[in-house]
PDB file of C-alpha atoms in Angstrom:
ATOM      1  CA  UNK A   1     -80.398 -24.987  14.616  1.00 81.00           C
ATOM      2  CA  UNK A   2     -77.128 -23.961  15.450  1.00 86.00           C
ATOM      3  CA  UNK A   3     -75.022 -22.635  12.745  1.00 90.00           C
ATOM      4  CA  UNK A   4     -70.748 -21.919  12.170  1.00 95.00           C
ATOM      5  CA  UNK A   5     -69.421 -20.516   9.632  1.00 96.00           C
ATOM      6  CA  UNK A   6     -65.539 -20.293   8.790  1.00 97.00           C
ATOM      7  CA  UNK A   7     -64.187 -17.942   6.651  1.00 97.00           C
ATOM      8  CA  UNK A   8     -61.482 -18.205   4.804  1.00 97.00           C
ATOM      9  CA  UNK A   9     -61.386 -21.257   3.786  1.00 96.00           C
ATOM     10  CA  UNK A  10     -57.690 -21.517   3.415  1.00 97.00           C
ATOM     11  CA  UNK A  11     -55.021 -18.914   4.306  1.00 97.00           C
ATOM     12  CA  UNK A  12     -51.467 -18.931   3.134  1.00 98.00           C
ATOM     13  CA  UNK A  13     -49.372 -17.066   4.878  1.00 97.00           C
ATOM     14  CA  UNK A  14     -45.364 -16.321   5.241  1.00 98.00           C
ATOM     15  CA  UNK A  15     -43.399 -16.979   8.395  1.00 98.00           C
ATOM     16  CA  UNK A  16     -43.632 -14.054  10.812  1.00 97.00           C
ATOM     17  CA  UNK A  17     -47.052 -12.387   8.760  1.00 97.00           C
ATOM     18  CA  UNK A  18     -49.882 -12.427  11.531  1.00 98.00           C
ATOM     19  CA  UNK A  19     -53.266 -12.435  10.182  1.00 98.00           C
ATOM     20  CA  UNK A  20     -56.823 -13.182  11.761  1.00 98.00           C
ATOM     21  CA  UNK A  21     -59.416 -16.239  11.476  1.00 98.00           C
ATOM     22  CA  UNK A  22     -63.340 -15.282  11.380  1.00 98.00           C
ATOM     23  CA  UNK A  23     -65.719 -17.522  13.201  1.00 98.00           C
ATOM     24  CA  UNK A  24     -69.134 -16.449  13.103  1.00 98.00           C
ATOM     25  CA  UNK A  25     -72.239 -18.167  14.662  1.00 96.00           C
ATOM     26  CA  UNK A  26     -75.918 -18.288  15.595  1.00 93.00           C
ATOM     27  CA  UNK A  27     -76.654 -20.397  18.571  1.00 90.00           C
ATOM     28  CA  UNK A  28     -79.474 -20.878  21.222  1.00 86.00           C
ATOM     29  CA  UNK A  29     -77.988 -19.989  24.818  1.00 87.00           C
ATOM     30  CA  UNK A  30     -74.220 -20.000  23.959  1.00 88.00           C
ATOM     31  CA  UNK A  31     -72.145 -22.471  26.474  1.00 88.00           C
ATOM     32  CA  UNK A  32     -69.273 -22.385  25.207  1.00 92.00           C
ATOM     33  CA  UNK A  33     -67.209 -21.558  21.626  1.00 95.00           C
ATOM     34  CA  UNK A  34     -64.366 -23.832  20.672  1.00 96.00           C
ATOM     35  CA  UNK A  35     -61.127 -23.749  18.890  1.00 98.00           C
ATOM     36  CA  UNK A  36     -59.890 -26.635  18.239  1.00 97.00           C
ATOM     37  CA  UNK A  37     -56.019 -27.113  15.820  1.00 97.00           C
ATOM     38  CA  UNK A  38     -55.945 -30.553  14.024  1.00 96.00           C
ATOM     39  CA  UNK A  39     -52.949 -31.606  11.919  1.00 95.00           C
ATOM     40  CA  UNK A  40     -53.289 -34.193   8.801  1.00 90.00           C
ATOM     41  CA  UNK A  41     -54.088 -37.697   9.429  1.00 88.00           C
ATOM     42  CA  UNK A  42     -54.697 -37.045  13.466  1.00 92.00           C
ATOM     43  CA  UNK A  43     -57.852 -35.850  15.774  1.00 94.00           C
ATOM     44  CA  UNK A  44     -58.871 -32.235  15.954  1.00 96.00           C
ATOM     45  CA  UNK A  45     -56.183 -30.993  19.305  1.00 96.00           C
ATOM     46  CA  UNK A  46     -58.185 -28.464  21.689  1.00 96.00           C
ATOM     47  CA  UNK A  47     -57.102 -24.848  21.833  1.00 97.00           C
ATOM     48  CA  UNK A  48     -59.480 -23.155  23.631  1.00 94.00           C
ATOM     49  CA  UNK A  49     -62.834 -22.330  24.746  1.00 95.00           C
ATOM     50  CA  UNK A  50     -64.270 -18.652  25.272  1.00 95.00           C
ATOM     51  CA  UNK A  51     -67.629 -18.444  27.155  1.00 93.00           C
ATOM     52  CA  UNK A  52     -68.923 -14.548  27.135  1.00 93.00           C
ATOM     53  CA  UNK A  53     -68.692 -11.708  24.919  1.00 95.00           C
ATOM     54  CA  UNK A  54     -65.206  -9.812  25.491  1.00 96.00           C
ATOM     55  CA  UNK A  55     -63.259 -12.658  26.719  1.00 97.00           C
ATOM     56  CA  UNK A  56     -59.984 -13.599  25.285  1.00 97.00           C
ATOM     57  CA  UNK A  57     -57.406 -16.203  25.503  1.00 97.00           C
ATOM     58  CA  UNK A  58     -53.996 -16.667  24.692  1.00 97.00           C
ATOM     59  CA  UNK A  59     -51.480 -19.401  24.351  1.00 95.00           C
ATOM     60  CA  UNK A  60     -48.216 -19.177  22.228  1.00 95.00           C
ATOM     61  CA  UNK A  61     -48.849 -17.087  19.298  1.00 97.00           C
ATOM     62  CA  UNK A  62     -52.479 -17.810  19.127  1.00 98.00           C
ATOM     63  CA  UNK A  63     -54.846 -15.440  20.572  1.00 98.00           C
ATOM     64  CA  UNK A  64     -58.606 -16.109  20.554  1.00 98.00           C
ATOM     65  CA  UNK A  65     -61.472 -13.089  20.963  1.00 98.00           C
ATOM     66  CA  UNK A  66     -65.641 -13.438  21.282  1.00 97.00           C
ATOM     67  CA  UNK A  67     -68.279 -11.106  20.757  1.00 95.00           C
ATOM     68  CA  UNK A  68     -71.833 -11.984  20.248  1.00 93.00           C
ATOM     69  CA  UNK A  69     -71.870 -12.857  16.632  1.00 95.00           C
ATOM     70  CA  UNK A  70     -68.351 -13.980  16.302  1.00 97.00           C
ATOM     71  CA  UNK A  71     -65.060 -14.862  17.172  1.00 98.00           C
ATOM     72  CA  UNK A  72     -61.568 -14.661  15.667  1.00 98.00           C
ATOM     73  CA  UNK A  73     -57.984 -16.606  15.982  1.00 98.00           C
ATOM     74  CA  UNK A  74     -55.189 -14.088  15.560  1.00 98.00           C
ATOM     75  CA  UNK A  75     -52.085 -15.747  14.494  1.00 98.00           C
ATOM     76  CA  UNK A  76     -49.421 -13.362  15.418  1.00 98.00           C
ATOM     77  CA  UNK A  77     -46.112 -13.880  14.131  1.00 98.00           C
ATOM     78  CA  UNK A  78     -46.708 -17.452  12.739  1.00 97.00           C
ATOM     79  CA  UNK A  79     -44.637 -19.816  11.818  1.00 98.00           C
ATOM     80  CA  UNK A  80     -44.583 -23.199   9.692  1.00 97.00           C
ATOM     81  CA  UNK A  81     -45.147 -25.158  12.495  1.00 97.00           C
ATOM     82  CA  UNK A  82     -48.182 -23.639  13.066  1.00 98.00           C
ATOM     83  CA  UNK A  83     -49.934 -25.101   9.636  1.00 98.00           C
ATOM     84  CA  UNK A  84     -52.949 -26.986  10.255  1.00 97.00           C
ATOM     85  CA  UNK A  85     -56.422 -27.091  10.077  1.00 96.00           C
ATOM     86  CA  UNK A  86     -58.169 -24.413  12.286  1.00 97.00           C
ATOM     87  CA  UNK A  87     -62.150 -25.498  13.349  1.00 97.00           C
ATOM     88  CA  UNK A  88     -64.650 -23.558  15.425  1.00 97.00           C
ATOM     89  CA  UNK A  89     -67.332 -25.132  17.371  1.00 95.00           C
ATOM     90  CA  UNK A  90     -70.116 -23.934  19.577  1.00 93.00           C
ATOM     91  CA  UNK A  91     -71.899 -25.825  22.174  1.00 90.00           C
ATOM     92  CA  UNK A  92     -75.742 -24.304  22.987  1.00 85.00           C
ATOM     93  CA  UNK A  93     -78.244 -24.626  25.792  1.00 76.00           C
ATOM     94  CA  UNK A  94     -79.706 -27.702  24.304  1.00 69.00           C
ATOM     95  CA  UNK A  95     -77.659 -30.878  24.592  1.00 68.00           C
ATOM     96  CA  UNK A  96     -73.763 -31.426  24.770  1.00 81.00           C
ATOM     97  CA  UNK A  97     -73.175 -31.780  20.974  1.00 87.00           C
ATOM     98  CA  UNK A  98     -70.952 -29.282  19.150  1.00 90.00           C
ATOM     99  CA  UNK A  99     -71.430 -27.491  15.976  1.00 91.00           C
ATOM    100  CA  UNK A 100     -68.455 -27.515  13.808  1.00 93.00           C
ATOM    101  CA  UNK A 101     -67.277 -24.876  11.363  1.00 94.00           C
ATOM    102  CA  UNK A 102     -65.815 -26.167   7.819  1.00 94.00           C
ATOM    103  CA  UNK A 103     -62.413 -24.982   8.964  1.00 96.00           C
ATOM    104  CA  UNK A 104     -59.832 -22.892   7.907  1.00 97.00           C
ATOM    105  CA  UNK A 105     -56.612 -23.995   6.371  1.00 97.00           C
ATOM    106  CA  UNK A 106     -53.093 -22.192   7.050  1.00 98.00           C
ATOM    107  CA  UNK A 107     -50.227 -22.995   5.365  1.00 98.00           C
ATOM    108  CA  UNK A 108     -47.325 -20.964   6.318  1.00 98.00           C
ATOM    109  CA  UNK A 109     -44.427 -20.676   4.508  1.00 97.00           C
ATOM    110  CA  UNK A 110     -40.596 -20.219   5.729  1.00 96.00           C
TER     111      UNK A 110
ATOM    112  CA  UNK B   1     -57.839 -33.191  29.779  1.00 75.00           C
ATOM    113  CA  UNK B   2     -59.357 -37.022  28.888  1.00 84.00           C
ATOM    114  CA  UNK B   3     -57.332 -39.182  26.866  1.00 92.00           C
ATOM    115  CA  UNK B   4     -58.930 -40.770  24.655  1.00 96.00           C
ATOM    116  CA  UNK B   5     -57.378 -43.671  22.771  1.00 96.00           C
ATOM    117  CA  UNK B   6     -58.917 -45.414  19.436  1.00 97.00           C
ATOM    118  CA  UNK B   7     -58.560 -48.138  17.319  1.00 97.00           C
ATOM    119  CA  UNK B   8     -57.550 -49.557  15.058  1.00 97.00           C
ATOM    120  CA  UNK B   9     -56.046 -46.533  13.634  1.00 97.00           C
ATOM    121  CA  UNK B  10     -56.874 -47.881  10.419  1.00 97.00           C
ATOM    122  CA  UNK B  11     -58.166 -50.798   8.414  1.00 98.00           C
ATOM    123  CA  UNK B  12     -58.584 -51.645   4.695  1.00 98.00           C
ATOM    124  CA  UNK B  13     -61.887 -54.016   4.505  1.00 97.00           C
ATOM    125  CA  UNK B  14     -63.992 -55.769   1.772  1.00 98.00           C
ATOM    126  CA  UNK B  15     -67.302 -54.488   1.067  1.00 97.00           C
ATOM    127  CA  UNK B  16     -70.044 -56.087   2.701  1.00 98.00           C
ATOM    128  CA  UNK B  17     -68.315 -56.993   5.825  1.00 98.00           C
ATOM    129  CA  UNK B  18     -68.344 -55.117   9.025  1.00 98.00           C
ATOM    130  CA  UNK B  19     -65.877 -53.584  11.319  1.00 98.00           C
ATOM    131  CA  UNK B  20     -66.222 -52.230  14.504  1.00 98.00           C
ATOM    132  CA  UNK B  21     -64.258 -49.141  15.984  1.00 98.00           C
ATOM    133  CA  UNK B  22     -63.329 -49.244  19.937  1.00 98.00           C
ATOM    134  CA  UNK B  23     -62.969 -46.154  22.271  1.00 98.00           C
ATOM    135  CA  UNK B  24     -61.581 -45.390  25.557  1.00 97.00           C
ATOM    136  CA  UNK B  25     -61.481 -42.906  27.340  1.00 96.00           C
ATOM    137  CA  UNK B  26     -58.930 -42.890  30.320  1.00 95.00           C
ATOM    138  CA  UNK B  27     -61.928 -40.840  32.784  1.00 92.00           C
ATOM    139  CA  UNK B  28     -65.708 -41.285  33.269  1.00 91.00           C
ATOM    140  CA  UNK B  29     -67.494 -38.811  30.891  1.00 89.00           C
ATOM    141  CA  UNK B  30     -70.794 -38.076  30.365  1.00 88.00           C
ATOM    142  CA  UNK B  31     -71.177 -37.928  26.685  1.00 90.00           C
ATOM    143  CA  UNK B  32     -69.609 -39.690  23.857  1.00 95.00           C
ATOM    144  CA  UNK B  33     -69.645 -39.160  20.269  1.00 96.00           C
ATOM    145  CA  UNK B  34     -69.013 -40.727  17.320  1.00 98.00           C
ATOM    146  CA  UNK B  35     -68.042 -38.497  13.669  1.00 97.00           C
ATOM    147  CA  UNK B  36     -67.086 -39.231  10.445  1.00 96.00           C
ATOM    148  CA  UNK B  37     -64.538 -36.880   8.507  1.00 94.00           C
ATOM    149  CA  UNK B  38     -64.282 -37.046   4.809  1.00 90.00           C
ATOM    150  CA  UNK B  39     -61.021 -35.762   3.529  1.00 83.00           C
ATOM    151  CA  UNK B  40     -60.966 -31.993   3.714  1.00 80.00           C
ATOM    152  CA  UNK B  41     -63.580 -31.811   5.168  1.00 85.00           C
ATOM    153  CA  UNK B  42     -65.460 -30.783   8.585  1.00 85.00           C
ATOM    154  CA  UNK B  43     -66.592 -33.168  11.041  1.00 93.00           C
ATOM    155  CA  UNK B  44     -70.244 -35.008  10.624  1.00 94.00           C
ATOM    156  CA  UNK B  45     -72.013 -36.078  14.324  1.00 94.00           C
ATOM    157  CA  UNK B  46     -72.943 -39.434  13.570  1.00 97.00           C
ATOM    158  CA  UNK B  47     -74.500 -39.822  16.838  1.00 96.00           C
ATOM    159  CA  UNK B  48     -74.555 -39.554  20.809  1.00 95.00           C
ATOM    160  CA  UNK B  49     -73.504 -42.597  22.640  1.00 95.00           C
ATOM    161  CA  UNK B  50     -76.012 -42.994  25.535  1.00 87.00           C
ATOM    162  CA  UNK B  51     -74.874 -45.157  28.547  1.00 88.00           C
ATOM    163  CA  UNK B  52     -77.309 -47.217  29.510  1.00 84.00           C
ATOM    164  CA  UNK B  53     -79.602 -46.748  26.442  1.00 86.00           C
ATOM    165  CA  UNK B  54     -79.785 -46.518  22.732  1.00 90.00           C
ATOM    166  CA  UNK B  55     -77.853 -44.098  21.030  1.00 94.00           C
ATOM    167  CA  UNK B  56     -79.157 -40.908  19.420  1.00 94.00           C
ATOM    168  CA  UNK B  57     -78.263 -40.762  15.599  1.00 96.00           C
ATOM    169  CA  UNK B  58     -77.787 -37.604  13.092  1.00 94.00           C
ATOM    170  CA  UNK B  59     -80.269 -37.019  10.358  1.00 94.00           C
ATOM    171  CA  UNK B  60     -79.140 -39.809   8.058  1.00 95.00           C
ATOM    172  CA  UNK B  61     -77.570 -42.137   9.946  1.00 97.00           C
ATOM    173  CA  UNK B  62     -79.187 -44.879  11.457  1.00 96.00           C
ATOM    174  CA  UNK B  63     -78.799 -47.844  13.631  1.00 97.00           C
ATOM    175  CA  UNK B  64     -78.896 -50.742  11.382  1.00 97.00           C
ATOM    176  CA  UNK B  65     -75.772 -49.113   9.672  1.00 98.00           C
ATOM    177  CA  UNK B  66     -73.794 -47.881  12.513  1.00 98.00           C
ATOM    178  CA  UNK B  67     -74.693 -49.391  15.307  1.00 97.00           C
ATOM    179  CA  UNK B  68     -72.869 -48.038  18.625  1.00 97.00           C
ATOM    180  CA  UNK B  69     -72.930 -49.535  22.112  1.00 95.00           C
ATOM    181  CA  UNK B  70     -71.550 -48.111  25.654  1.00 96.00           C
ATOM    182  CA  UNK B  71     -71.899 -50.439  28.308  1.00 94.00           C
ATOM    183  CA  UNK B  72     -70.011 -47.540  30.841  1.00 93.00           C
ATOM    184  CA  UNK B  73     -69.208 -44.200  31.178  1.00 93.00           C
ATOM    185  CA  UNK B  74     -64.948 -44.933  29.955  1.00 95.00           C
ATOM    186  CA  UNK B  75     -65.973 -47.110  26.552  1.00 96.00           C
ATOM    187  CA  UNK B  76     -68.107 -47.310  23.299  1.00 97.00           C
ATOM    188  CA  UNK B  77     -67.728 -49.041  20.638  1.00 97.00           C
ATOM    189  CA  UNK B  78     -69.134 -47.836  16.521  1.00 98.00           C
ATOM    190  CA  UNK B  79     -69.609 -50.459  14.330  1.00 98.00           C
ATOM    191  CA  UNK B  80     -70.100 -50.195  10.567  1.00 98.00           C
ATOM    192  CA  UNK B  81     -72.088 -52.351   8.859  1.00 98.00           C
ATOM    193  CA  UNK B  82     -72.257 -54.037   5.411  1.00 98.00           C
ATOM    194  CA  UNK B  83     -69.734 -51.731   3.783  1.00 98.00           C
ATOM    195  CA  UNK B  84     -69.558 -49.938   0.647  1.00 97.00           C
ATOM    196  CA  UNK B  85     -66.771 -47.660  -0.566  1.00 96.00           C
ATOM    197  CA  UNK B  86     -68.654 -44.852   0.296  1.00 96.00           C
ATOM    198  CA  UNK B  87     -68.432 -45.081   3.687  1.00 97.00           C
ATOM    199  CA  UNK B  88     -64.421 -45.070   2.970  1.00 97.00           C
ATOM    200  CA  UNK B  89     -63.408 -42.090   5.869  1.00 96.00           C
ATOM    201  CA  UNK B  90     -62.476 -41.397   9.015  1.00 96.00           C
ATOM    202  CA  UNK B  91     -64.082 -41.966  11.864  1.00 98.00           C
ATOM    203  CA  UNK B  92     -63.621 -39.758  15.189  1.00 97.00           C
ATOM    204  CA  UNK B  93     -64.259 -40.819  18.864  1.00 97.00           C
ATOM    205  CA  UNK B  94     -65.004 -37.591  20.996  1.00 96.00           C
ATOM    206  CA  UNK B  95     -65.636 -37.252  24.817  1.00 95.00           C
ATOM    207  CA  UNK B  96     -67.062 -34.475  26.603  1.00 91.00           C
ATOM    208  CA  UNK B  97     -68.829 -33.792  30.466  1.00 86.00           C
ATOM    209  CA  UNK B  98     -70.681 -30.847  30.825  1.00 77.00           C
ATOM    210  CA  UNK B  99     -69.394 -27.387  30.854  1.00 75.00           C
ATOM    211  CA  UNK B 100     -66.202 -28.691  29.341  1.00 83.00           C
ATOM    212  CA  UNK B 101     -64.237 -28.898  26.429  1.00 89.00           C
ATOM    213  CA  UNK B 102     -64.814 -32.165  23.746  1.00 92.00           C
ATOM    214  CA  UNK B 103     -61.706 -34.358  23.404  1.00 95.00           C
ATOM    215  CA  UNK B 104     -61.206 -36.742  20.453  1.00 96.00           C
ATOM    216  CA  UNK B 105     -59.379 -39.623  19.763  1.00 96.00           C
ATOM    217  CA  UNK B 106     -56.717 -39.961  16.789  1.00 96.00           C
ATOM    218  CA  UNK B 107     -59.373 -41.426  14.624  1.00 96.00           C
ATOM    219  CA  UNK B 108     -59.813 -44.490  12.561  1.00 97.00           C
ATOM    220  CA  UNK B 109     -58.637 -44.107   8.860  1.00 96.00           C
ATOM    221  CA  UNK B 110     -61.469 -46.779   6.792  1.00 97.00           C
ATOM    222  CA  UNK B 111     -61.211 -47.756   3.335  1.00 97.00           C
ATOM    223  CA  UNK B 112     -63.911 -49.857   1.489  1.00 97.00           C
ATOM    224  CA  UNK B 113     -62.461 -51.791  -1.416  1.00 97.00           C
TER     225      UNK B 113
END
């Protein structure tokens, strides 16, 4: 069964202090890991997906890394706006469903 | 990107009764999904809507409780069935094809009373 775990839970950070979301997972025949940003009271917004060890994507101040046991979200230079709830999903070789992480929280403050 | 659109956004209903949640998705898809969010929380698979036959449901769900239909590859509908005030949440619509990214509607905000 595929597994995702978040860690932390919840992150509180000040405007402009960059700091790192783990994302680790065990999966059958990875196809695809998912970050995904949702905000309070609305669906979880996609970020992006990373397919192979090494790859990386960027957008904004959000930068997302693989490798085979994990992935992070580096938050570089945040700011309040970016406050929401961070989740992490993989797909596997099985079927199309997604595993979700618990999440991880980020406040940041101004 | 799909856009997928969901409602209502959310409803205050009497135990016992039943409401059903509509979703559409603005591009065929191949898979649909239905979750439920409890506050805080992570997201919960209910189940996999199947076009053109009977959905496939989570470890402890089941169909007499949340019954889903999709009659096409844009629509399905969740419905939720003699309701308590546990099943007070939020429920998410989510598309996906293969070898692409899941979207998800803005999700339907339930409370039992």
């Amino acid at each position: 069964e595929d597994q995702v775990t978040q860690s932390p839970e919840a992150l509180r950070l000040q405007e402009g202090e960059s700091s790192s979301l783990n994302c680790s997972y065990t999966v059958s025949g990875l196809r695809g890991l998912f970050w995904y940003r949702q905000d309070p009271g609305k669906g979880p917004e996609f970020l992006f997906t990373l397919y192979s060890a090494g790859e990386e994507k960027e957008k904004e101040r959000l930068k997302a890394t693989l490798t085979k046991k994990e992935s992070f979200l580096h938050i570089t230079a945040p700011k309040p706006e970016d406050s929401a709830t961070y989740l992490c999903a993989v797909g596997g070789s099985n079927d199309y469903k997604l595993s979700f992480g618990a999440g991880t929280t980020v406040t940041v403050r101004a | 990107s799909a856009v997928i659109s969901q409602k209502p956004s959310r409803d205050i209903c009497q135990r016992g009764t039943s409401l059903t949640i509509q979703c559409q998705v603005d591009s065929q898809v191949t898979m649909m999904f239905w979750y439920r969010q409890q506050p805080g929380q992570s997201l919960t698979l209910i189940a996999t809507a199947n076009q053109g036959s009977e959905a496939t449901y989570e470890s402890g769900f089941v169909i007499d409780k949340f019954p889903i239909s999709r009659p096409n590859l844009t629509f399905s509908t969740l419905t939720v069935s003699n309701m308590s005030p546990e099943d007070s949440s939020i429920y998410l619509c989510s598309a996906r094809s293969w070898g692409t990214e899941a979207f998800f509607g803005q999700g339907t905000r339930l409370t039992v009373v």
